[in-house]
Structures are given as structure tokens and as C-alpha cells.
Amino acid sequence: MLFDRKQLVRLIVPLVLEQVIMGTIGIADMLMVASVGETAISGISLIDSINMLFSSMFAALVTGGTIICTQYLGKRDEDMANLAAKHLLLVSLLFSLMIAALCFLFRKTVVYGLYGAAETEVLRQAMIYFYFSMASYPFLMMFDSGSAIFRSMGNAALPFTVSFLMSVINVVLNAVFIFELHWGVFGAGFATLLARVVSSAAIFILLYRYQGVIRLQLFLKSGWHGFMVKNILRLAVPTGLEDSIFHIGKLLVQGIVTSFGTTAIAANAVALTISEFTHMPGFAIGLSLITVVGRCAGAGDLEQARYYVKKITRLSFLVTGAVAALSWIFAGPVVGFYQMNHATWVLAVEIVRWQALACLFVWVPAFNISDALRAASDVKFTMAVSMISMWIFRVGCSFLFRSLLDVGVICVWFAMFLDWMFRAGVFTLRFRGTKWEGRMFL
């Protein structure tokens, strides 16, 4: 077997802990900002929707590079694995700088074009936060790329350590900037930027000093190879298109949320923060699937890949189900920490509980199995299914339900649950078949 129980534990546990800590920090950040007022929460939530779009694009590029690295490691070709790692870092840096520059040039067009219906103060707060977000994109990209390289080698502990450091810095600076200096949204954005600068520097220092198969010293002297960029992009572009269109759809849905007013925006923002926390353990396990299945695919052993997918997704069901159950039970007290008015609290609690029920049953097959398919290079199929599901269910049904159902902002969540159900069914059928096999092109 390519991975024994001990190796899987070393890979999965730090990933889950990292995501849980990040989710906890996200909730803590929102709690701190909540003290400034609902307009601050609403402004940040609008920009976070944009941030999630670009983060997904960054993640797609990182995923493409990670799959290439793990497949070469599965083939025991260390030189090519190092070459893939170098090109992942270079392409990631160039891409993130381009995105940051475009965001700066078209910042008003993006914010006012998407959220022009929001209140003036909400838009002002959003614009402040957007400046810091775009400045942090290159640092976030470098941290994600360096962490992915470590994970491709089966080492999730070092990225977890750096992520924990980043989270601590973020919380401490948030406390200082918001509570002591009273900088509000400006302080929250500045804290995030500084934390990402430190974390990206730390991951590169560790990558330089690390004595593993892939090391910074080993690929600094290698040249630029077009075929490697092509291989990375052949995996990254379909995944990037999938995730980008997915989040473009979410931005359109956010426009529907905005139309329901500030109370709906604030409740939706809090519910999104809590729901992301619910998904994070499953998301972490999905990252481990990319490493495990990619290594098996590189070694040409797809039977082991099937075995590990079944084993790891069972674990994901247990962990995700437990977190979803806890979020349903404690929805009221957790939402209460955000110091919102009663109407906003009631709406946020209702959304969180509906989300927990849907997450309990369909989130894992909708997202973890697609991670396994991507790791085996079956990226075009996952892209097609996700795009179709997004536009028909999440976007189309959101507009339809707004007209037909008198349930307010929760209609967009019902549309999202249909999206999850469709993905779960199609990806499960795909994995049970054999068409995803033989997609390797290395």
C-alpha cells in the first residue's frame, strides 16, 4: 500500500486542524468587526464574495500544480516533481500579481457594478476592505502554493504550523486595530494583509530549509519549460473555469441577497461564516484526497485510489456530520455572539440550521468525490457538471425561488442545496464507473 494508517493520519489530522482553526479565526474576526456595526459586517461580506472568487481561481492553479507534483512523486521522478514545483510558484506569482493589478484598476466598476443597490455606507466600508484584500492576493497565493508543495510530499504539519501562526497574528492585530485603535474595517483589512505577508515569508523559509524530496535549492537553478506550464494549466484551467464560474454565480446570487436589505445581508454574512466553518473539515479531507489519489494515479494503481477514496470519504462523512450536528444544536448561541438585532439573529439561526441539515447528507459526495476525480486528471468532466449545476440550480433557481417563494433571503440557500444534491448524485455515479480512469497525460 502506498499509504499506511500512520501516514494518512499525519496527512489528514493537520489539514483538519488547520481548517478548523481558520474557521474559528474567521468567526472571531467577524465577531470583532460586529462591534463596529452591521454596515461593517455587510461591507466585508460583499468583498468576501469577491475574495472567494479569486481565492477559488488561485486554488485551482495550486491544485493543478499539486496534482502534477504528486503524480510525478508517484512515478518516483523527483527531478520532474521539483520542476513542477518551481513552475507552480512562478506561474502563481505572475497570476496573482495580474489579478491584484486588475482589481485595483477596475475596483469601482467591480464593487458598484455588483452591489450598487446596497446602502452608501455599506459600499464605503466595502471599498476600504477591498483595497487591503487586493494587496494581499500575491502573498496569499504564495502561501497556498508553498503549502501545497509540502502536502504533495505528504507533510501537512509544517503548513499547519504556519497557518496557525498566521491566524494568531491576524486575531492579535485585529484586537489591537479594532478595539484599541478603533480602526474598524480598515483595521480588519490591515491585519489580514500583515498576517498573509508574514505567513508567505515563513512558508518560503521552511521550503528553503526543508530536506525533503522537493526543495527550493533544487529547483532554483532550473530553467523555464513550456511543457510543464502546459501540463499545469491543462489541469488548472478547467478547474479554474469551474470554480470561477461557480463564484461568479455566487456573486450574482449575492446581488439577490443585497436586494433584501441590510438585515438580510448581515444575516447571510454570519450564516456564510458559520457554514464555511462546517465545511472546513470536509474541505481539508478533500485536500488530502488530492495528494493520496494523485500519488496512486502517478503510480498507475487506480485500485488503490478507489480503496483510499472510499476509506477517506467515510471519514469525511463522520467528521462533517458531527460538525454539522453541532452547528445545528448551537446555532442560536453562536449567532448571538455577533451582537445583531433580534430580527437578524432569527434569520441567521434559521439559515444556519437549514445549511447544517443539507451539509449532513450531501456535502461530502458533492465535493470530496470531485476532488478525487480531479486528482486522477478527470478535470473536464467535473468542470462540465459543476458549471451546469451552478447555472441551472444555484443561479437559476435562486431567481425562480425569489419570485415564487415568500421566504426571503433563504430562497438562495434552498437553490444551493439543490446544486449540492445534483453534484453528489452525478459525481457518485462517475466514481462508481470506469470512465474517469486513464485520464493521466504525464
Tab-separated table of C-alpha atoms in Angstrom:
chain	number	residue	atom	x	y	z
A	1	MET	CA	0.000	0.000	0.000
A	2	LEU	CA	1.253	3.486	-0.859
A	3	PHE	CA	-0.107	4.955	2.396
A	4	ASP	CA	-0.399	3.189	5.711
A	5	ARG	CA	-2.682	4.322	8.541
A	6	LYS	CA	0.063	6.345	10.214
A	7	GLN	CA	0.849	8.263	7.026
A	8	LEU	CA	-2.817	9.040	6.441
A	9	VAL	CA	-3.181	10.321	9.994
A	10	ARG	CA	-0.126	12.552	9.569
A	11	LEU	CA	-1.602	13.944	6.377
A	12	ILE	CA	-5.262	14.350	7.342
A	13	VAL	CA	-5.154	15.444	11.001
A	14	PRO	CA	-3.036	18.597	10.463
A	15	LEU	CA	-5.200	19.536	7.485
A	16	VAL	CA	-8.395	19.216	9.512
A	17	LEU	CA	-6.910	21.110	12.449
A	18	GLU	CA	-5.700	23.846	10.110
A	19	GLN	CA	-9.130	24.299	8.570
A	20	VAL	CA	-10.901	24.239	11.943
A	21	ILE	CA	-8.537	26.876	13.299
A	22	MET	CA	-9.028	29.014	10.201
A	23	GLY	CA	-12.786	28.678	10.588
A	24	THR	CA	-12.567	29.643	14.244
A	25	ILE	CA	-10.436	32.642	13.343
A	26	GLY	CA	-12.952	33.637	10.681
A	27	ILE	CA	-15.725	33.603	13.255
A	28	ALA	CA	-13.549	35.543	15.712
A	29	ASP	CA	-12.728	38.140	13.053
A	30	MET	CA	-16.400	38.613	12.250
A	31	LEU	CA	-17.212	38.933	15.939
A	32	MET	CA	-14.645	41.700	16.298
A	33	VAL	CA	-15.940	43.532	13.253
A	34	ALA	CA	-19.506	43.096	14.543
A	35	SER	CA	-18.670	45.524	17.323
A	36	VAL	CA	-18.344	48.238	14.667
A	37	GLY	CA	-21.887	47.666	13.393
A	38	GLU	CA	-23.973	45.805	10.821
A	39	THR	CA	-22.803	48.063	7.989
A	40	ALA	CA	-19.230	46.894	8.627
A	41	ILE	CA	-20.276	43.234	8.575
A	42	SER	CA	-22.257	43.800	5.404
A	43	GLY	CA	-19.410	45.654	3.665
A	44	ILE	CA	-16.868	42.955	4.450
A	45	SER	CA	-19.277	40.205	3.409
A	46	LEU	CA	-19.724	41.800	-0.014
A	47	ILE	CA	-15.962	41.877	-0.614
A	48	ASP	CA	-15.561	38.390	0.791
A	49	SER	CA	-17.772	37.160	-2.038
A	50	ILE	CA	-15.283	38.699	-4.495
A	51	ASN	CA	-12.356	37.329	-2.475
A	52	MET	CA	-13.846	33.849	-2.665
A	53	LEU	CA	-13.970	34.136	-6.463
A	54	PHE	CA	-10.284	34.969	-6.724
A	55	SER	CA	-9.323	32.537	-3.970
A	56	SER	CA	-11.007	29.783	-5.959
A	57	MET	CA	-9.019	30.778	-9.045
A	58	PHE	CA	-5.820	30.706	-7.020
A	59	ALA	CA	-6.792	27.356	-5.521
A	60	ALA	CA	-7.446	25.919	-8.985
A	61	LEU	CA	-3.965	26.859	-10.138
A	62	VAL	CA	-2.464	25.442	-6.963
A	63	THR	CA	-4.496	22.255	-7.383
A	64	GLY	CA	-3.214	21.814	-10.925
A	65	GLY	CA	0.384	22.165	-9.782
A	66	THR	CA	-0.174	19.914	-6.778
A	67	ILE	CA	-1.637	17.127	-8.908
A	68	ILE	CA	1.336	17.302	-11.269
A	69	CYS	CA	3.776	17.165	-8.328
A	70	THR	CA	2.020	14.235	-6.652
A	71	GLN	CA	1.741	12.269	-9.879
A	72	TYR	CA	5.466	12.688	-10.567
A	73	LEU	CA	6.208	11.652	-6.977
A	74	GLY	CA	4.016	8.594	-7.555
A	75	LYS	CA	6.195	7.780	-10.569
A	76	ARG	CA	9.266	8.356	-8.330
A	77	ASP	CA	10.550	11.048	-10.707
A	78	GLU	CA	11.970	13.533	-8.210
A	79	ASP	CA	13.589	15.824	-10.787
A	80	MET	CA	10.318	16.399	-12.595
A	81	ALA	CA	8.494	16.882	-9.293
A	82	ASN	CA	10.916	19.680	-8.420
A	83	LEU	CA	10.495	21.213	-11.846
A	84	ALA	CA	6.720	21.139	-11.444
A	85	ALA	CA	7.012	22.818	-8.021
A	86	LYS	CA	9.152	25.617	-9.414
A	87	HIS	CA	6.743	26.334	-12.245
A	88	LEU	CA	3.802	26.266	-9.859
A	89	LEU	CA	5.395	29.022	-7.778
A	90	LEU	CA	6.358	31.176	-10.756
A	91	VAL	CA	3.003	30.912	-12.523
A	92	SER	CA	1.185	31.528	-9.218
A	93	LEU	CA	3.151	34.704	-8.537
A	94	LEU	CA	2.587	36.132	-12.017
A	95	PHE	CA	-1.110	35.289	-11.979
A	96	SER	CA	-1.788	36.759	-8.534
A	97	LEU	CA	0.045	39.993	-9.412
A	98	MET	CA	-2.051	40.312	-12.560
A	99	ILE	CA	-5.299	39.788	-10.636
A	100	ALA	CA	-4.297	42.337	-7.979
A	101	ALA	CA	-3.460	44.920	-10.663
A	102	LEU	CA	-6.763	44.382	-12.497
A	103	CYS	CA	-8.714	44.668	-9.251
A	104	PHE	CA	-7.043	47.985	-8.491
A	105	LEU	CA	-7.708	49.381	-11.951
A	106	PHE	CA	-11.376	48.347	-12.023
A	107	ARG	CA	-12.178	48.494	-8.294
A	108	LYS	CA	-15.114	50.918	-8.576
A	109	THR	CA	-16.576	49.135	-11.576
A	110	VAL	CA	-16.495	45.825	-9.703
A	111	VAL	CA	-17.906	46.994	-6.370
A	112	TYR	CA	-20.524	49.450	-7.603
A	113	GLY	CA	-21.426	47.300	-10.584
A	114	LEU	CA	-22.162	44.277	-8.409
A	115	TYR	CA	-23.556	45.924	-5.292
A	116	GLY	CA	-24.903	49.290	-6.388
A	117	ALA	CA	-28.203	48.541	-4.641
A	118	ALA	CA	-26.530	48.433	-1.211
A	119	GLU	CA	-26.552	51.381	1.177
A	120	THR	CA	-23.917	54.097	0.680
A	121	GLU	CA	-22.161	53.378	3.984
A	122	VAL	CA	-22.040	49.654	3.246
A	123	LEU	CA	-20.359	50.384	-0.100
A	124	ARG	CA	-17.862	52.740	1.539
A	125	GLN	CA	-16.845	50.094	4.061
A	126	ALA	CA	-16.651	47.513	1.287
A	127	MET	CA	-14.284	49.653	-0.769
A	128	ILE	CA	-11.925	50.103	2.196
A	129	TYR	CA	-11.731	46.363	2.743
A	130	PHE	CA	-11.252	45.706	-0.983
A	131	TYR	CA	-8.009	47.718	-1.072
A	132	PHE	CA	-6.402	45.513	1.569
A	133	SER	CA	-7.779	42.339	0.001
A	134	MET	CA	-6.283	43.007	-3.414
A	135	ALA	CA	-2.912	43.934	-1.882
A	136	SER	CA	-2.839	40.589	-0.048
A	137	TYR	CA	-3.579	38.372	-3.086
A	138	PRO	CA	0.081	37.696	-4.095
A	139	PHE	CA	1.015	36.801	-0.506
A	140	LEU	CA	-1.996	34.511	-0.156
A	141	MET	CA	-1.101	32.814	-3.445
A	142	MET	CA	2.498	32.220	-2.416
A	143	PHE	CA	1.442	30.783	0.925
A	144	ASP	CA	-1.082	28.454	-0.710
A	145	SER	CA	1.452	27.298	-3.317
A	146	GLY	CA	4.164	26.624	-0.748
A	147	SER	CA	1.716	24.768	1.490
A	148	ALA	CA	0.535	22.653	-1.445
A	149	ILE	CA	4.118	21.640	-2.243
A	150	PHE	CA	4.575	20.396	1.304
A	151	ARG	CA	1.283	18.491	1.146
A	152	SER	CA	2.271	16.842	-2.132
A	153	MET	CA	5.166	15.298	-0.190
A	154	GLY	CA	2.737	14.092	2.487
A	155	ASN	CA	3.812	16.744	5.015
A	156	ALA	CA	0.795	18.699	6.237
A	157	ALA	CA	2.284	19.539	9.650
A	158	LEU	CA	4.521	22.406	8.532
A	159	PRO	CA	1.779	24.251	6.587
A	160	PHE	CA	-0.482	23.783	9.600
A	161	THR	CA	2.129	25.400	11.851
A	162	VAL	CA	2.468	28.405	9.559
A	163	SER	CA	-1.301	28.692	9.151
A	164	PHE	CA	-1.709	28.662	12.922
A	165	LEU	CA	0.910	31.416	13.176
A	166	MET	CA	-0.952	33.463	10.560
A	167	SER	CA	-4.233	33.004	12.418
A	168	VAL	CA	-2.754	34.106	15.748
A	169	ILE	CA	-1.206	37.182	14.144
A	170	ASN	CA	-4.498	38.012	12.467
A	171	VAL	CA	-6.502	37.780	15.698
A	172	VAL	CA	-4.000	39.758	17.766
A	173	LEU	CA	-3.718	42.525	15.190
A	174	ASN	CA	-7.489	42.619	14.778
A	175	ALA	CA	-7.893	43.084	18.512
A	176	VAL	CA	-5.333	45.900	18.550
A	177	PHE	CA	-6.540	47.674	15.427
A	178	ILE	CA	-10.283	47.374	16.128
A	179	PHE	CA	-10.563	47.614	19.914
A	180	GLU	CA	-7.509	49.682	20.868
A	181	LEU	CA	-7.013	51.925	17.813
A	182	HIS	CA	-10.675	51.899	16.691
A	183	TRP	CA	-9.770	51.485	13.040
A	184	GLY	CA	-12.877	49.403	12.232
A	185	VAL	CA	-12.931	47.828	8.759
A	186	PHE	CA	-9.592	49.483	7.947
A	187	GLY	CA	-8.024	47.648	10.888
A	188	ALA	CA	-9.564	44.301	9.910
A	189	GLY	CA	-8.194	44.583	6.375
A	190	PHE	CA	-4.753	45.749	7.508
A	191	ALA	CA	-4.497	42.860	9.989
A	192	THR	CA	-5.299	40.327	7.267
A	193	LEU	CA	-2.700	41.810	4.927
A	194	LEU	CA	0.073	41.749	7.541
A	195	ALA	CA	-0.751	38.186	8.574
A	196	ARG	CA	-0.529	36.994	4.963
A	197	VAL	CA	2.789	38.770	4.418
A	198	VAL	CA	4.318	37.010	7.425
A	199	SER	CA	2.880	33.594	6.527
A	200	SER	CA	4.119	33.710	2.928
A	201	ALA	CA	7.627	34.640	4.111
A	202	ALA	CA	7.566	31.831	6.692
A	203	ILE	CA	6.485	29.135	4.212
A	204	PHE	CA	9.304	30.083	1.846
A	205	ILE	CA	11.906	29.979	4.606
A	206	LEU	CA	10.687	26.496	5.579
A	207	LEU	CA	10.668	25.344	1.960
A	208	TYR	CA	14.259	26.537	1.552
A	209	ARG	CA	15.470	24.780	4.686
A	210	TYR	CA	13.393	21.610	4.298
A	211	GLN	CA	15.360	18.449	3.496
A	212	GLY	CA	12.665	16.642	1.538
A	213	VAL	CA	12.217	15.360	-1.991
A	214	ILE	CA	11.129	18.800	-3.207
A	215	ARG	CA	13.360	21.645	-2.049
A	216	LEU	CA	13.774	25.269	-3.019
A	217	GLN	CA	17.525	24.822	-3.515
A	218	LEU	CA	16.971	22.011	-6.011
A	219	PHE	CA	14.852	23.940	-8.472
A	220	LEU	CA	16.193	27.491	-8.258
A	221	LYS	CA	18.781	26.744	-10.954
A	222	SER	CA	16.389	25.012	-13.356
A	223	GLY	CA	15.114	26.931	-16.375
A	224	TRP	CA	11.680	27.760	-17.737
A	225	HIS	CA	9.986	24.859	-19.521
A	226	GLY	CA	6.847	25.469	-21.535
A	227	PHE	CA	5.658	21.861	-21.409
A	228	MET	CA	5.484	21.978	-17.616
A	229	VAL	CA	3.426	25.154	-17.667
A	230	LYS	CA	1.172	23.494	-20.240
A	231	ASN	CA	0.705	20.413	-18.037
A	232	ILE	CA	-0.154	22.531	-15.007
A	233	LEU	CA	-2.584	24.666	-16.987
A	234	ARG	CA	-4.259	21.634	-18.567
A	235	LEU	CA	-5.351	20.694	-15.078
A	236	ALA	CA	-5.683	24.182	-13.624
A	237	VAL	CA	-7.689	25.868	-16.388
A	238	PRO	CA	-10.714	23.513	-16.303
A	239	THR	CA	-10.729	23.608	-12.508
A	240	GLY	CA	-10.226	27.371	-12.574
A	241	LEU	CA	-13.075	27.864	-15.035
A	242	GLU	CA	-15.259	25.625	-12.897
A	243	ASP	CA	-14.504	27.481	-9.690
A	244	SER	CA	-14.550	30.930	-11.288
A	245	ILE	CA	-17.934	30.434	-12.906
A	246	PHE	CA	-19.125	28.904	-9.641
A	247	HIS	CA	-18.183	32.045	-7.746
A	248	ILE	CA	-19.415	34.354	-10.489
A	249	GLY	CA	-22.737	32.630	-9.969
A	250	LYS	CA	-22.394	33.238	-6.242
A	251	LEU	CA	-21.777	36.920	-6.924
A	252	LEU	CA	-24.988	37.066	-8.948
A	253	VAL	CA	-26.770	35.357	-6.081
A	254	GLN	CA	-25.207	37.882	-3.689
A	255	GLY	CA	-26.937	40.538	-5.749
A	256	ILE	CA	-30.247	38.851	-4.894
A	257	VAL	CA	-29.252	38.843	-1.221
A	258	THR	CA	-28.449	42.555	-1.418
A	259	SER	CA	-31.936	43.277	-2.763
A	260	PHE	CA	-33.457	42.010	0.503
A	261	GLY	CA	-31.783	44.807	2.544
A	262	THR	CA	-29.098	45.228	5.205
A	263	THR	CA	-30.732	42.803	7.655
A	264	ALA	CA	-30.630	40.025	5.061
A	265	ILE	CA	-27.046	40.892	4.060
A	266	ALA	CA	-25.865	40.773	7.680
A	267	ALA	CA	-27.711	37.531	8.483
A	268	ASN	CA	-26.446	35.933	5.285
A	269	ALA	CA	-22.874	37.022	6.067
A	270	VAL	CA	-22.949	35.465	9.530
A	271	ALA	CA	-24.544	32.283	8.204
A	272	LEU	CA	-21.887	32.030	5.488
A	273	THR	CA	-19.112	32.354	8.065
A	274	ILE	CA	-20.595	29.599	10.218
A	275	SER	CA	-21.362	27.363	7.238
A	276	GLU	CA	-17.794	27.693	5.967
A	277	PHE	CA	-16.657	26.501	9.374
A	278	THR	CA	-18.959	23.487	8.966
A	279	HIS	CA	-17.416	22.654	5.592
A	280	MET	CA	-13.786	23.120	6.572
A	281	PRO	CA	-13.083	19.619	7.966
A	282	GLY	CA	-14.514	18.095	4.784
A	283	PHE	CA	-12.578	20.567	2.663
A	284	ALA	CA	-9.365	19.569	4.468
A	285	ILE	CA	-10.049	15.902	3.831
A	286	GLY	CA	-10.584	16.791	0.167
A	287	LEU	CA	-7.077	18.264	0.070
A	288	SER	CA	-5.716	15.000	1.444
A	289	LEU	CA	-7.584	13.111	-1.297
A	290	ILE	CA	-5.747	15.147	-3.940
A	291	THR	CA	-2.404	14.053	-2.502
A	292	VAL	CA	-3.387	10.410	-1.993
A	293	VAL	CA	-5.238	9.836	-5.267
A	294	GLY	CA	-2.646	11.829	-7.232
A	295	ARG	CA	0.143	9.631	-5.861
A	296	CYS	CA	-1.822	6.464	-6.681
A	297	ALA	CA	-2.608	7.714	-10.186
A	298	GLY	CA	1.053	8.548	-10.785
A	299	ALA	CA	1.985	5.035	-9.722
A	300	GLY	CA	-0.643	3.626	-12.105
A	301	ASP	CA	-2.545	1.905	-9.295
A	302	LEU	CA	-6.158	3.062	-9.592
A	303	GLU	CA	-7.470	0.175	-7.499
A	304	GLN	CA	-5.616	1.634	-4.527
A	305	ALA	CA	-7.061	5.014	-5.460
A	306	ARG	CA	-10.586	3.564	-5.235
A	307	TYR	CA	-9.793	1.963	-1.902
A	308	TYR	CA	-8.475	5.194	-0.402
A	309	VAL	CA	-11.354	7.305	-1.763
A	310	LYS	CA	-13.901	5.044	-0.095
A	311	LYS	CA	-11.937	4.930	3.141
A	312	ILE	CA	-11.317	8.676	3.331
A	313	THR	CA	-14.835	9.746	2.296
A	314	ARG	CA	-16.299	7.588	5.064
A	315	LEU	CA	-14.147	9.537	7.485
A	316	SER	CA	-15.286	12.779	5.881
A	317	PHE	CA	-18.948	11.830	6.370
A	318	LEU	CA	-18.335	11.202	10.069
A	319	VAL	CA	-16.396	14.407	10.692
A	320	THR	CA	-18.598	16.662	8.557
A	321	GLY	CA	-21.748	15.134	10.063
A	322	ALA	CA	-20.502	15.746	13.584
A	323	VAL	CA	-19.656	19.382	12.874
A	324	ALA	CA	-22.968	19.922	11.072
A	325	ALA	CA	-24.877	18.473	14.039
A	326	LEU	CA	-23.029	20.771	16.434
A	327	SER	CA	-23.718	23.813	14.261
A	328	TRP	CA	-27.438	22.968	14.256
A	329	ILE	CA	-27.562	22.478	18.037
A	330	PHE	CA	-25.553	25.580	18.933
A	331	ALA	CA	-26.752	27.856	16.103
A	332	GLY	CA	-28.588	30.186	18.482
A	333	PRO	CA	-25.765	30.849	20.953
A	334	VAL	CA	-23.101	31.134	18.227
A	335	VAL	CA	-25.122	33.617	16.176
A	336	GLY	CA	-25.869	35.503	19.386
A	337	PHE	CA	-22.194	36.358	19.759
A	338	TYR	CA	-22.451	38.677	16.760
A	339	GLN	CA	-24.470	41.271	18.693
A	340	MET	CA	-27.136	41.738	15.997
A	341	ASN	CA	-30.706	42.857	16.421
A	342	HIS	CA	-33.362	40.213	17.071
A	343	ALA	CA	-34.711	40.024	13.512
A	344	THR	CA	-31.240	39.469	12.072
A	345	TRP	CA	-30.477	36.864	14.741
A	346	VAL	CA	-33.648	34.890	13.987
A	347	LEU	CA	-32.949	34.860	10.251
A	348	ALA	CA	-29.286	33.857	10.671
A	349	VAL	CA	-30.177	30.982	13.012
A	350	GLU	CA	-32.752	29.670	10.554
A	351	ILE	CA	-30.246	29.732	7.676
A	352	VAL	CA	-27.525	28.024	9.734
A	353	ARG	CA	-29.849	25.184	10.725
A	354	TRP	CA	-31.099	24.576	7.191
A	355	GLN	CA	-27.489	24.544	5.988
A	356	ALA	CA	-26.475	22.057	8.675
A	357	LEU	CA	-29.181	19.600	7.623
A	358	ALA	CA	-28.180	19.776	3.950
A	359	CYS	CA	-24.485	19.512	4.786
A	360	LEU	CA	-25.085	16.402	6.865
A	361	PHE	CA	-26.341	14.389	3.896
A	362	VAL	CA	-24.984	15.698	0.582
A	363	TRP	CA	-21.934	17.933	1.012
A	364	VAL	CA	-19.306	15.157	1.103
A	365	PRO	CA	-20.238	13.371	-2.146
A	366	ALA	CA	-20.806	16.731	-3.836
A	367	PHE	CA	-17.284	17.976	-3.145
A	368	ASN	CA	-14.919	15.274	-1.841
A	369	ILE	CA	-15.567	12.814	-4.664
A	370	SER	CA	-14.992	15.561	-7.218
A	371	ASP	CA	-11.593	16.210	-5.556
A	372	ALA	CA	-10.686	12.561	-6.099
A	373	LEU	CA	-11.729	12.726	-9.764
A	374	ARG	CA	-9.624	15.838	-10.317
A	375	ALA	CA	-6.593	14.197	-8.738
A	376	ALA	CA	-6.887	11.455	-11.365
A	377	SER	CA	-6.925	14.225	-14.067
A	378	ASP	CA	-10.665	13.881	-14.775
A	379	VAL	CA	-10.980	17.660	-14.674
A	380	LYS	CA	-13.093	18.318	-17.776
A	381	PHE	CA	-15.960	16.187	-16.521
A	382	THR	CA	-16.023	17.806	-13.075
A	383	MET	CA	-15.886	21.225	-14.739
A	384	ALA	CA	-18.837	20.472	-17.010
A	385	VAL	CA	-21.021	19.065	-14.233
A	386	SER	CA	-20.241	21.893	-11.831
A	387	MET	CA	-20.930	24.596	-14.407
A	388	ILE	CA	-24.235	23.058	-15.464
A	389	SER	CA	-25.310	22.575	-11.865
A	390	MET	CA	-24.321	26.104	-10.895
A	391	TRP	CA	-26.288	27.870	-13.613
A	392	ILE	CA	-29.362	25.674	-13.521
A	393	PHE	CA	-29.758	25.240	-9.782
A	394	ARG	CA	-27.816	27.777	-7.737
A	395	VAL	CA	-28.310	30.762	-10.035
A	396	GLY	CA	-31.455	29.849	-11.976
A	397	CYS	CA	-33.382	28.513	-9.020
A	398	SER	CA	-32.330	31.465	-6.850
A	399	PHE	CA	-34.071	33.858	-9.243
A	400	LEU	CA	-37.004	31.464	-9.636
A	401	PHE	CA	-37.481	30.915	-5.908
A	402	ARG	CA	-37.272	34.660	-5.215
A	403	SER	CA	-40.331	35.087	-7.444
A	404	LEU	CA	-42.268	32.008	-6.347
A	405	LEU	CA	-41.447	31.557	-2.656
A	406	ASP	CA	-42.237	34.057	0.069
A	407	VAL	CA	-39.326	33.014	2.290
A	408	GLY	CA	-36.946	35.956	1.858
A	409	VAL	CA	-33.187	35.539	1.530
A	410	ILE	CA	-33.286	31.858	2.500
A	411	CYS	CA	-34.516	31.106	-1.036
A	412	VAL	CA	-30.918	31.344	-2.305
A	413	TRP	CA	-29.871	28.676	0.193
A	414	PHE	CA	-32.612	26.306	-0.990
A	415	ALA	CA	-31.255	26.748	-4.525
A	416	MET	CA	-27.753	25.948	-3.271
A	417	PHE	CA	-28.957	22.729	-1.631
A	418	LEU	CA	-30.375	21.570	-4.981
A	419	ASP	CA	-26.971	22.298	-6.514
A	420	TRP	CA	-25.284	20.085	-3.913
A	421	MET	CA	-27.765	17.258	-4.473
A	422	PHE	CA	-27.213	17.226	-8.229
A	423	ARG	CA	-23.411	17.250	-7.892
A	424	ALA	CA	-23.496	14.498	-5.287
A	425	GLY	CA	-25.544	12.189	-7.491
A	426	VAL	CA	-23.563	12.720	-10.697
A	427	PHE	CA	-20.098	12.518	-9.122
A	428	THR	CA	-21.005	9.368	-7.194
A	429	LEU	CA	-22.161	7.667	-10.400
A	430	ARG	CA	-18.995	8.785	-12.180
A	431	PHE	CA	-16.732	7.377	-9.482
A	432	ARG	CA	-18.547	4.033	-9.465
A	433	GLY	CA	-17.922	3.688	-13.205
A	434	THR	CA	-14.623	3.433	-15.075
A	435	LYS	CA	-14.670	6.437	-17.426
A	436	TRP	CA	-12.585	8.536	-15.035
A	437	GLU	CA	-9.729	6.063	-15.283
A	438	GLY	CA	-7.000	6.554	-17.844
A	439	ARG	CA	-7.140	10.375	-17.831
A	440	MET	CA	-3.443	10.729	-16.983
A	441	PHE	CA	-1.329	12.608	-19.511
A	442	LEU	CA	2.118	12.682	-17.850
